[in-house]
Short mmCIF file of C-alpha atoms in Angstrom, two decimals:
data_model
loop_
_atom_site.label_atom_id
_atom_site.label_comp_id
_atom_site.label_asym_id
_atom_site.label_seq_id
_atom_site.Cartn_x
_atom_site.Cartn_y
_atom_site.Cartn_z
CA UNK A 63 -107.65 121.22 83.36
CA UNK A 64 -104.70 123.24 84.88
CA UNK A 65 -104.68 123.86 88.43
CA UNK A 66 -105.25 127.55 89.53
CA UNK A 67 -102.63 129.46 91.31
CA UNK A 68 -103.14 129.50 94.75
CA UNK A 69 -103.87 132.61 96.44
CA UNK A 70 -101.37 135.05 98.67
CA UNK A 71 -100.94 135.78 102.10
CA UNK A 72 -98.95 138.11 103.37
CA UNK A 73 -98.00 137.92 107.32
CA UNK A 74 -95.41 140.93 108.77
CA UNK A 75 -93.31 140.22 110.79
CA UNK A 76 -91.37 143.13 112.78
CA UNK A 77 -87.80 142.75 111.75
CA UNK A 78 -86.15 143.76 115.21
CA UNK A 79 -82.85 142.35 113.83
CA UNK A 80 -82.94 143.02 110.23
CA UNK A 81 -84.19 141.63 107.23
CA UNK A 82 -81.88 139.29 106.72
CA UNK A 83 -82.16 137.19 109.84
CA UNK A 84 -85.95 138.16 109.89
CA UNK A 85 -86.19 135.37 106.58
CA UNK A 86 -83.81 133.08 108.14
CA UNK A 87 -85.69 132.92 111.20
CA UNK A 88 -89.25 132.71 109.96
CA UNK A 89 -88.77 130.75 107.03
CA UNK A 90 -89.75 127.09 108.45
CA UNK A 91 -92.95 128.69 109.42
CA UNK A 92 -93.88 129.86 106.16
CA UNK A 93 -92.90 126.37 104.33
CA UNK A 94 -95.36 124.71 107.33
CA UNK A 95 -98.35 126.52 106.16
CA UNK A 96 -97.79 126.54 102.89
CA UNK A 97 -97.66 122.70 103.51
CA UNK A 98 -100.66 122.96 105.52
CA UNK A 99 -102.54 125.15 103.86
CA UNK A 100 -101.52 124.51 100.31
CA UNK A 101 -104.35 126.36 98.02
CA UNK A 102 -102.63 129.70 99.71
CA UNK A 103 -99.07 130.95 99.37
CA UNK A 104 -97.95 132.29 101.93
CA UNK A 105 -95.16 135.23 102.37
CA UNK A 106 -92.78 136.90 104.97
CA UNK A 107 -92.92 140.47 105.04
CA UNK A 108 -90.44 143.03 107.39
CA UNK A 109 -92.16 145.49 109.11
CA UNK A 110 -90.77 147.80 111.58
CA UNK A 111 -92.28 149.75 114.25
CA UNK A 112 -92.72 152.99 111.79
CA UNK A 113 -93.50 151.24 108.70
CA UNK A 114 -96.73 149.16 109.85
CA UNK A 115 -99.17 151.69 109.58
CA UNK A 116 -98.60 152.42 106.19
CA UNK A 117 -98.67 148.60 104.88
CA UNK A 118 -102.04 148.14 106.28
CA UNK A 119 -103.10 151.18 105.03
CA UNK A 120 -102.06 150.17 101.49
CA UNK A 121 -103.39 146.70 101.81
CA UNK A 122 -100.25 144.89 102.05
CA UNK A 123 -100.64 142.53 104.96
CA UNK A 124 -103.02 140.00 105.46
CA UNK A 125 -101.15 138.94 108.82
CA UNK A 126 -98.59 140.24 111.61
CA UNK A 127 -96.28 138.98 114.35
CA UNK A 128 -95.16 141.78 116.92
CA UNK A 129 -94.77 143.15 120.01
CA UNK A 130 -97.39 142.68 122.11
CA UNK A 131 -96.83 146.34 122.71
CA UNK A 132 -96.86 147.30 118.75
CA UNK A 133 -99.86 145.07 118.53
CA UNK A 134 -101.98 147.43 121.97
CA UNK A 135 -100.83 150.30 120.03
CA UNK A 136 -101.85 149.37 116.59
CA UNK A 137 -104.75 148.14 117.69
CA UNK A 138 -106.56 150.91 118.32
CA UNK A 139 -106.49 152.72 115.05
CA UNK A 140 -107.25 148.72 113.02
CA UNK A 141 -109.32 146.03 113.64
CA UNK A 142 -107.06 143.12 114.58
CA UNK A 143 -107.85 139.71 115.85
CA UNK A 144 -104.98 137.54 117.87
CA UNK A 145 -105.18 134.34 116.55
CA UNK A 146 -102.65 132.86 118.62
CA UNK A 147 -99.48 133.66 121.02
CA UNK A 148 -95.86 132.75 120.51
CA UNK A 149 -93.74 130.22 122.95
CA UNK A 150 -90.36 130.36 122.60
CA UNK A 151 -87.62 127.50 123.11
CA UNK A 152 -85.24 129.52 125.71
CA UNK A 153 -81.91 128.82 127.10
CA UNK A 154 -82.46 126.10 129.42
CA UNK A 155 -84.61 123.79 126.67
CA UNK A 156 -87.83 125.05 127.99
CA UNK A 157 -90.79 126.58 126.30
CA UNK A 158 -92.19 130.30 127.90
CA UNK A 159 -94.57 132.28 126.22
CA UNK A 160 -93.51 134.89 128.17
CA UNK A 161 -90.63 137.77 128.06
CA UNK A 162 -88.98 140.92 129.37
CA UNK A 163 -86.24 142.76 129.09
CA UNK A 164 -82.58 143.19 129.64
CA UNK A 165 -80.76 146.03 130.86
CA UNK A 166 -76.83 145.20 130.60
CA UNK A 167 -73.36 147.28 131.24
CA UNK A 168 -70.07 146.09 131.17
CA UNK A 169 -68.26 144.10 133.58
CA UNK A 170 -66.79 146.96 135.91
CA UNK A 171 -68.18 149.57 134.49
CA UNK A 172 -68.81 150.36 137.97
CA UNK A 173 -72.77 151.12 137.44
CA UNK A 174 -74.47 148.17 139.59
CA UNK A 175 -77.81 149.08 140.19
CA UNK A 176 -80.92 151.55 138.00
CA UNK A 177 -79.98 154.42 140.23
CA UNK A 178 -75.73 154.36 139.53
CA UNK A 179 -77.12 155.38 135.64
CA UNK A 180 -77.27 158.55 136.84
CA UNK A 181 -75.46 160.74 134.10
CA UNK A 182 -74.49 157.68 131.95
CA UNK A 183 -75.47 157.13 128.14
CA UNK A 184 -78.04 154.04 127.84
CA UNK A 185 -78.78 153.10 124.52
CA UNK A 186 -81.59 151.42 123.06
CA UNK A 187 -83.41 150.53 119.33
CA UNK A 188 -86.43 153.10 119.67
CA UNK A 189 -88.60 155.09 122.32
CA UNK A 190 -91.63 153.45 120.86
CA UNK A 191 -90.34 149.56 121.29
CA UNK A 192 -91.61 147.50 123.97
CA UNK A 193 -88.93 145.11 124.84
CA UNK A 194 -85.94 147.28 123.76
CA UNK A 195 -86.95 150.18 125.83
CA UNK A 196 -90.65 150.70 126.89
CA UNK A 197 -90.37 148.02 129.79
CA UNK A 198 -87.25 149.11 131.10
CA UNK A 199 -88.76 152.43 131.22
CA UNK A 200 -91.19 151.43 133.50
CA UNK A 201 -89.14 149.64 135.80
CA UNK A 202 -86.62 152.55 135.95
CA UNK A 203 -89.66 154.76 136.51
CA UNK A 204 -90.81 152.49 139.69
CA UNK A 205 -87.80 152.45 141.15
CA UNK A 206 -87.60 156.77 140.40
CA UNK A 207 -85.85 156.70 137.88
CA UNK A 208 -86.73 159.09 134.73
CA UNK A 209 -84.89 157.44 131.77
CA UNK A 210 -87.02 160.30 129.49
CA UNK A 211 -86.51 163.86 131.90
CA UNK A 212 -83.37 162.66 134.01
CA UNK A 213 -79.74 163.39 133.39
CA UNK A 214 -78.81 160.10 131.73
CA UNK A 215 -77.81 160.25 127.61
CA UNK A 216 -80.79 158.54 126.00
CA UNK A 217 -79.93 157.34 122.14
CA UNK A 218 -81.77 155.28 120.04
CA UNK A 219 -79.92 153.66 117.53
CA UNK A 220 -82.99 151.75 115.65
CA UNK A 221 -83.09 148.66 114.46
CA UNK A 222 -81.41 145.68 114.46
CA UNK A 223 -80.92 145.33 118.03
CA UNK A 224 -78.08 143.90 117.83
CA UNK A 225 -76.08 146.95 117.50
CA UNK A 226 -77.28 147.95 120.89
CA UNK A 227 -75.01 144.95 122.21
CA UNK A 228 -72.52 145.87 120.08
CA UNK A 229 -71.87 149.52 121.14
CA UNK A 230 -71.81 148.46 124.96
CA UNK A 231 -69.72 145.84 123.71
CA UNK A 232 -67.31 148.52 122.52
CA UNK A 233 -67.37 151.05 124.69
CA UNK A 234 -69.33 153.39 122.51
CA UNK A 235 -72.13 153.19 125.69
CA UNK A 236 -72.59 152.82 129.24
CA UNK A 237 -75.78 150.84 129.52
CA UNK A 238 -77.93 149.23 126.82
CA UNK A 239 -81.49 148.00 126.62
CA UNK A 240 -82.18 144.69 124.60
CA UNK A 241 -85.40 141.87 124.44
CA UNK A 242 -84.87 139.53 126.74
CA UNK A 243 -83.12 136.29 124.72
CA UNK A 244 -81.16 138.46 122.25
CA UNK A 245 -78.09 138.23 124.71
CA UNK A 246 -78.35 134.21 124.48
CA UNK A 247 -79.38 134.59 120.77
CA UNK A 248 -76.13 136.30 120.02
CA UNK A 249 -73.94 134.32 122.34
CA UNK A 250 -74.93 130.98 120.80
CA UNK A 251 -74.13 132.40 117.31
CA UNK A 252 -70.75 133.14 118.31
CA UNK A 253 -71.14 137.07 118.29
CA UNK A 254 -70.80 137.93 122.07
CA UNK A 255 -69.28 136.23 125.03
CA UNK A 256 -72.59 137.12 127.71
CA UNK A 257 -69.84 137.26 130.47
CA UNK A 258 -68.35 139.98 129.23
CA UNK A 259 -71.47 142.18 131.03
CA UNK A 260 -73.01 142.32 134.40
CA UNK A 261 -77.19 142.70 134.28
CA UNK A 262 -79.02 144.85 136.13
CA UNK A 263 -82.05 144.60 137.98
CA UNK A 264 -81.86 140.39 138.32
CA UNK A 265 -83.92 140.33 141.00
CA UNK A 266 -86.75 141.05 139.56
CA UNK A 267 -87.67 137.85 138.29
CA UNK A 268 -86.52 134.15 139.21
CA UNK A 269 -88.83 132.63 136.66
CA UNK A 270 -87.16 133.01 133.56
CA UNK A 271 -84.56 131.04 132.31
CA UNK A 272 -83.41 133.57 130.03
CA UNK A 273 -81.40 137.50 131.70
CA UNK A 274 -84.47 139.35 132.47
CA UNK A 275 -83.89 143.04 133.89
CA UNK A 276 -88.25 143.48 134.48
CA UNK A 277 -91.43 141.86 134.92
CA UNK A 278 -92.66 139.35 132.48
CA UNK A 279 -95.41 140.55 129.52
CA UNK A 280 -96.98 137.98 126.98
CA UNK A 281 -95.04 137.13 124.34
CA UNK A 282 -95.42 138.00 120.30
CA UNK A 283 -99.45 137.40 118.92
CA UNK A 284 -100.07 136.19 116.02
CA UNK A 285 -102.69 138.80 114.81
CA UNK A 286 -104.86 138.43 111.48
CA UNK A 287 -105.99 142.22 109.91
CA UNK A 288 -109.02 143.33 109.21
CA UNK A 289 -110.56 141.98 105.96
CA UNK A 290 -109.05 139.06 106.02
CA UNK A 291 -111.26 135.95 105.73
CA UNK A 292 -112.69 134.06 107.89
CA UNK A 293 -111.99 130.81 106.41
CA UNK A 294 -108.42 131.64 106.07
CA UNK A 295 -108.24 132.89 109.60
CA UNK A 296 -109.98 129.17 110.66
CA UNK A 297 -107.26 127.26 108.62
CA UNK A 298 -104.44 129.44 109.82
CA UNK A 299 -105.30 129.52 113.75
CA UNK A 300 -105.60 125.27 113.54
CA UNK A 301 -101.88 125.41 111.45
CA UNK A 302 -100.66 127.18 113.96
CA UNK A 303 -101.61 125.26 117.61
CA UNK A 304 -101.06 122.17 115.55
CA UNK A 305 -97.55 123.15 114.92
CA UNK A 306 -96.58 121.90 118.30
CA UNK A 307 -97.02 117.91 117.63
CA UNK A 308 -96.92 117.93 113.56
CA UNK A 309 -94.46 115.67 112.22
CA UNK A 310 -94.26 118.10 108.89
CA UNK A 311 -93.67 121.18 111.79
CA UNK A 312 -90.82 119.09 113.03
CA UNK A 313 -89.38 118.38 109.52
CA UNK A 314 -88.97 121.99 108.58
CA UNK A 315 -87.63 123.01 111.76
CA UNK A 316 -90.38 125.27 112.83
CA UNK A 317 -89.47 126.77 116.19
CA UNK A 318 -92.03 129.01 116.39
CA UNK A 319 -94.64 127.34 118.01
CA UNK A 320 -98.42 128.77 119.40
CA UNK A 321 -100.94 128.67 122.08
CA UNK A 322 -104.30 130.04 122.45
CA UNK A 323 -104.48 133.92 122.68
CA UNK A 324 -103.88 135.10 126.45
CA UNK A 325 -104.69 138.62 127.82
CA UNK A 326 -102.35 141.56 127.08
CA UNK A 327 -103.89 144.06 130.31
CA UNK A 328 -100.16 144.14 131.56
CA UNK A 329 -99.28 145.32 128.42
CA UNK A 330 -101.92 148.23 128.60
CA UNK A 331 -100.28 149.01 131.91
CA UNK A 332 -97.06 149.85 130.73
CA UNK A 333 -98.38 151.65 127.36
CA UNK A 334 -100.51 153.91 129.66
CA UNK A 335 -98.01 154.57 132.09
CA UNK A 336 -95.75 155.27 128.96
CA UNK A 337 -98.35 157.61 127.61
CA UNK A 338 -98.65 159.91 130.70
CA UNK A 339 -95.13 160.55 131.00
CA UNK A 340 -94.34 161.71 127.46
CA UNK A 341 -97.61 163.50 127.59
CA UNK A 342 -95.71 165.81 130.08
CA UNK A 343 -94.49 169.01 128.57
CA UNK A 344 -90.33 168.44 127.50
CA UNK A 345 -87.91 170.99 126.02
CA UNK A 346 -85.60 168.59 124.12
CA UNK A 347 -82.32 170.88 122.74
CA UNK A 348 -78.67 171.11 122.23
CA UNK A 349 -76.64 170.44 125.12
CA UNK A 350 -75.01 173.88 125.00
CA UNK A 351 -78.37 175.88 124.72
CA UNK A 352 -80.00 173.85 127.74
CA UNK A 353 -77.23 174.69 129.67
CA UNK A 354 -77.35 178.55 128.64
CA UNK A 355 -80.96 177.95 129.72
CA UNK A 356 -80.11 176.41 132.72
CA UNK A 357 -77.74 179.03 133.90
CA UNK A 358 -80.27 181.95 133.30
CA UNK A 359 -82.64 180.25 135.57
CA UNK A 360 -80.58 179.62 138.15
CA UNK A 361 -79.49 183.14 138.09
CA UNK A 362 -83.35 183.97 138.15
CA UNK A 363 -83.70 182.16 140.87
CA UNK A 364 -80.67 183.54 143.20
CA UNK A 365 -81.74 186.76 142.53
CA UNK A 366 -85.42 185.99 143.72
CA UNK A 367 -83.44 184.56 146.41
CA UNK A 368 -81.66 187.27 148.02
CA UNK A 369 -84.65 189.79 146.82
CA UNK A 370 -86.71 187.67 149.62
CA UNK A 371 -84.67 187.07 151.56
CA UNK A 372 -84.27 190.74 151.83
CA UNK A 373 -88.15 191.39 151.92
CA UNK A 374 -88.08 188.93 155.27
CA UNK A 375 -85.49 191.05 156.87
CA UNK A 376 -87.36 194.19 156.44
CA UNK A 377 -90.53 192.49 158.02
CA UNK A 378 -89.42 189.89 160.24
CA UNK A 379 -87.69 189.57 163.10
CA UNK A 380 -84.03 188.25 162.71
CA UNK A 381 -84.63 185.05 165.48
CA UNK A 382 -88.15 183.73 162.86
CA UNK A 383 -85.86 183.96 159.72
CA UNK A 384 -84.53 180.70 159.90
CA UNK A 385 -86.51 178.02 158.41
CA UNK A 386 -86.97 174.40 159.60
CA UNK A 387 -84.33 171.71 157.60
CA UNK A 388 -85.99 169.86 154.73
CA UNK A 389 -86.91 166.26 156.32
CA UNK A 390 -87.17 164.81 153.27
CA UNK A 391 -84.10 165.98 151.71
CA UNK A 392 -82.13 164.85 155.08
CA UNK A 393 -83.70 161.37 154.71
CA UNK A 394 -82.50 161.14 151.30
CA UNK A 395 -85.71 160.37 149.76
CA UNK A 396 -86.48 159.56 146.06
CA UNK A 397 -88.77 161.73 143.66
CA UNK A 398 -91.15 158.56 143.75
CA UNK A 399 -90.58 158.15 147.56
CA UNK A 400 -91.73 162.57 147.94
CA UNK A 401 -94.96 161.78 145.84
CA UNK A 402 -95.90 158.67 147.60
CA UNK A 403 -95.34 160.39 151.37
CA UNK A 404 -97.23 163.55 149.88
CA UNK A 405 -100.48 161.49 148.93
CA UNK A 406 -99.90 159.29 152.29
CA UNK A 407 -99.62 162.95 154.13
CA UNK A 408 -103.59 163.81 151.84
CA UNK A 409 -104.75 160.24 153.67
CA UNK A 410 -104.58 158.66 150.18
CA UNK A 411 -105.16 154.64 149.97
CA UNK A 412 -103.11 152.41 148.59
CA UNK A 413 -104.98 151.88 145.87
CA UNK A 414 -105.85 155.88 145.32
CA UNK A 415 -101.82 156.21 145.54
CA UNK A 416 -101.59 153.47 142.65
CA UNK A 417 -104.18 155.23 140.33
CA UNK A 418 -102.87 158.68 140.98
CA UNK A 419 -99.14 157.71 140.33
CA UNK A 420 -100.03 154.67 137.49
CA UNK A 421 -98.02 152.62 139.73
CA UNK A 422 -98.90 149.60 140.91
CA UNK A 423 -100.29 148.82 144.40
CA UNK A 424 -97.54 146.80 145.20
CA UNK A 425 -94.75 149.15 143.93
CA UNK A 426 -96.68 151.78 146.50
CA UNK A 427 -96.38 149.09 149.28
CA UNK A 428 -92.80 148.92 148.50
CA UNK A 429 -92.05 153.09 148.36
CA UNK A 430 -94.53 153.09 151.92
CA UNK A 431 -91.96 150.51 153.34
CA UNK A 432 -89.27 152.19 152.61
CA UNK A 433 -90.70 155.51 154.09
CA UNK A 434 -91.51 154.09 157.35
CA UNK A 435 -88.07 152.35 157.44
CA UNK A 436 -85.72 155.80 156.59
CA UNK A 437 -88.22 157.65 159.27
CA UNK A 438 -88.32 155.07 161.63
CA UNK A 439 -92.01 155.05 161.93
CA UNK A 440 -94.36 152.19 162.33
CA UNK A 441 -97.53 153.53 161.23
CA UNK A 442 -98.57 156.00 158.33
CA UNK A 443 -99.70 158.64 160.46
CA UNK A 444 -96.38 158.29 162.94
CA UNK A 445 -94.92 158.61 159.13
CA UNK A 446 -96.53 161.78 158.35
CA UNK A 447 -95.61 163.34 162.22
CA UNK A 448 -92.01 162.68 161.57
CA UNK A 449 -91.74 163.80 158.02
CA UNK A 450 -94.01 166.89 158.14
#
């Protein structure tokens, strides 16, 4: 009696550095559970951050490895289930099942810190990736930074990544935003020498052996779609946190390996923090028409200017036309530092700052610091006397 066919799976995988190295990379993992799991056939599919939606829609995955920021996002239009979360061999030997990102320029370029991007181009893959630009976004935004409304060139190249090193590596860009590893990645295939830049924002993390520009977020799930069965979600999950100490893992090279699912709430944090800022109304247009636009309203605004200013002269006295000097200006304060001293100023909390600003409590401990340092108060209400 001949022996049926087995049946096909179909896992996506986003291809954040094309579909070439996307088969090379996850090949030994689809030989292992087709070993494993050998009445099913299993198959690598690229996905990108754009193209997703549609292949569930049409029925074409069965299973996908991405972002743990894809994965918040997708989840809440499908039904998905996390099977299992990635660890990663990194730099040093070690396993993490953690990640960030890197933010990179060259070596002096002159830009040391978040704040010297100020009217530099930073390039990255795509506004909607997690490690190549979302979490960088957030760390530029808590230290007041706005990588979306500032004055810095914003491009995004797409994917692969790779090409983000490249163009800093060229020139062609002053600052670039990667996934954590890709630097190494690129260095040990011969590609890059990672001296050749200087990283920003180090000091974020000590943890990682890996360049890491921001905090630390869960690393790729392994996520099964809805309709998928049950049984084949069983056999898969026990393939995969077997992989670890299985001698036919180790014989295929499978470097992928998985743990049990862990939570993705610091994921959420940066999505929703994400999501209020582009919710904000932007004018995006050609450099020459926002600057005809800009013009206009300045002249608007001189003209209000002297129109009040003449208003005040007809009414007021010449000694009460002078105005106090702009304390916060004169301490130099940042557009995060204004909004945190202007809810400290309402009697805000901590924690009310946090939730207003989708900052963290910590990041509003840090702002308060530096308040009371640039004021020279010791105490929030001293803060307020001296600032208002």
């Amino acid at each position: 009696m001949a022996q049926s066919a087995p049946s096909e799976a179909r896992i996506g995988v986003l291809a954040y550095r094309g579909s070439d190295q996307l088969q090379i990379r996850w090949l030994a993992l689809r030989d292992y559970l087709n070993a494993t799991i050998p009445d099913w056939s299993f198959e690598i599919v690229p996905i990108t951050l754009s193209s997703a939606n549609q292949q569930i829609d049409a029925g074409q995955l069965d299973f996908l490895i991405t972002n743990p920021g894809h994965f918040v996002a997708l989840n809440k239009s499908y039904r998905l289930s996390v099977l299992a979360s990635r660890s990663q061999w990194k730099s040093d030997g070690t396993l993490s099942g953690e990640f960030g990102s890197t933010i990179f320029t060259l070596k002096g370029s002159g830009i040391a810190t978040l704040k010297d991007t100020a009217e530099k181009s930073v390039v990255a893959v795509d506004r909607n990736a997690f490690g190549g630009f979302q979490m960088a976004w957030y760390e530029f935004d808590r230290a007041g930074v706005d990588l979306l409304g500032g004055d810095q060139d914003i491009r995004f190249v797409g994917f692969p990544m790779d090409q983000v090193v490249l163009q800093v590596l060229a020139g062609k860009a002053d600052v670039g935003i990667v996934r954590s590893g890709l630097i190494e990645e690129m260095s040990r295939e011969g590609r890059i020498d990672p001296e050749a830049f200087a990283y920003l924002n180090t000091n974020v993390t000590y943890s990682h052996p890996d360049r890491v520009s921001t905090g630390l977020y869960p690393e790729w799930p392994f996520v099964a779609v809805a309709g998928t069965s049950q049984t084949l979600k069983n056999r898969v999950t026990l393939a995969l946190l077997q992989a670890q100490g299985s001698p036919i893992a180790k014989t295929l090279g499978v470097t992928e390996l998985w743990s049990a699912p862990v939570p993705y709430h610091g994921v959420l944090e940066v999505l929703e923090a994400f999501k209020a800022r582009t919710a904000r109304p932007q004018i995006e247009s050609p450099w020459p028409i926002r600057l005809w636009f800009g013009g206009i309203f300045i002249l608007a605004l001189i003209a209000a200017g002297l129109i009040w200013q003449r208003l005040r002269s007809i009414s007021t006295p010449r000694e009460e036309i002078s105005d106090p000097p702009d304390k916060a200006e004169e301490a130099g304060l940042t557009r995060r530092e204004r909004q945190v001293l202007a809810l400290v100023a309402q009697g805000d909390s901590t924690k009310e700052i946090a939730i207003k600003l989708r900052i963290s409590p910590k990041t509003v401990e840090f702002h308060r610091a530096n308040l009371l340092r640039k004021f020279g108060a010791r105490t929030s209400s001293q803060l307020v006397a001296l600032a208002t």
